[in-house]
């Protein structure tokens, strides 16, 4: 049976969530595909749907304490045109799906779907995004890396909703994003790469490196980043083979319909090499 509830506001949504087992649905662009049963048949939802895509509280983008707060229900198309959103995130979002899908799909849905191929994720991991998870009686804030635990698995409680994504206030003067797919538009990700760096006087003040689609969850290593931070760019240029070797041990892609593991690994390391070459 497909049943659903369309709350008037966030409070009503959380109250419903507290009382009934339910499936939140925002744009439905992941859910409707996952639960489809074929032409003419109702999708296979085993719990009532809780419609949240229209909730105004989830649709806001604001700056608070210098950090950017993005409502979980903000559409991908809205991210692209909002001047508070960094060019780095826009670069990733512009390559997602198609304009009609981006007018339905939300950033919260991309996060909660927890796919290692989710295209907003490498950026969100790289900037240490935090998530606000609310229930009727509680609110918790956790790092995105603590929220997503495995492919399609997250730590959302049965009575919670993801309400906001917090992007820390931090400027990077080198920003690099590449998505590798079958074609330029409407392409499923074979591998994706996010690089961010803060370079001053040819020294690396900060660097963030995140790989998508090459392991069960997004790959980021604070240890390797720390080994790069504080060094002159010339020294990093000389250390590129060693850095690639370190990341090669962390990149563990699979063979699937989209690509082979060997291709994914090779192309991911080439993207890293290309990013490191741009630091100077
Ligand atoms: C044709 C097509 C192309 C696509 N291309 C891409 C692509 O290039 N890159 C990419 O990354 N993805 C792509 N996707 C996948 C999808 O569009 C995105 O992941 C999108 O961001 C999902 O958002 P949504 O609002 O539609 O999520 P929904 O389908 O509504 O929800 C997804 C999951 O998140 C949960 N959820 C949603 N919002 C909340 C919330 N606020 N709190 C708690 N749980 C929540 C739902 O219960 C569900 O489990 C594509 C999908 C299609 C159909």
mmCIF file of C-alpha atoms in Angstrom, residues 40 134 258:
data_model
loop_
_atom_site.group_PDB
_atom_site.id
_atom_site.type_symbol
_atom_site.label_atom_id
_atom_site.label_comp_id
_atom_site.label_asym_id
_atom_site.label_seq_id
_atom_site.Cartn_x
_atom_site.Cartn_y
_atom_site.Cartn_z
ATOM 1 C CA UNK A 40 1.579 0.607 -14.419
ATOM 2 C CA UNK A 134 16.215 17.121 14.223
ATOM 3 C CA UNK A 258 29.426 1.884 -14.919
#
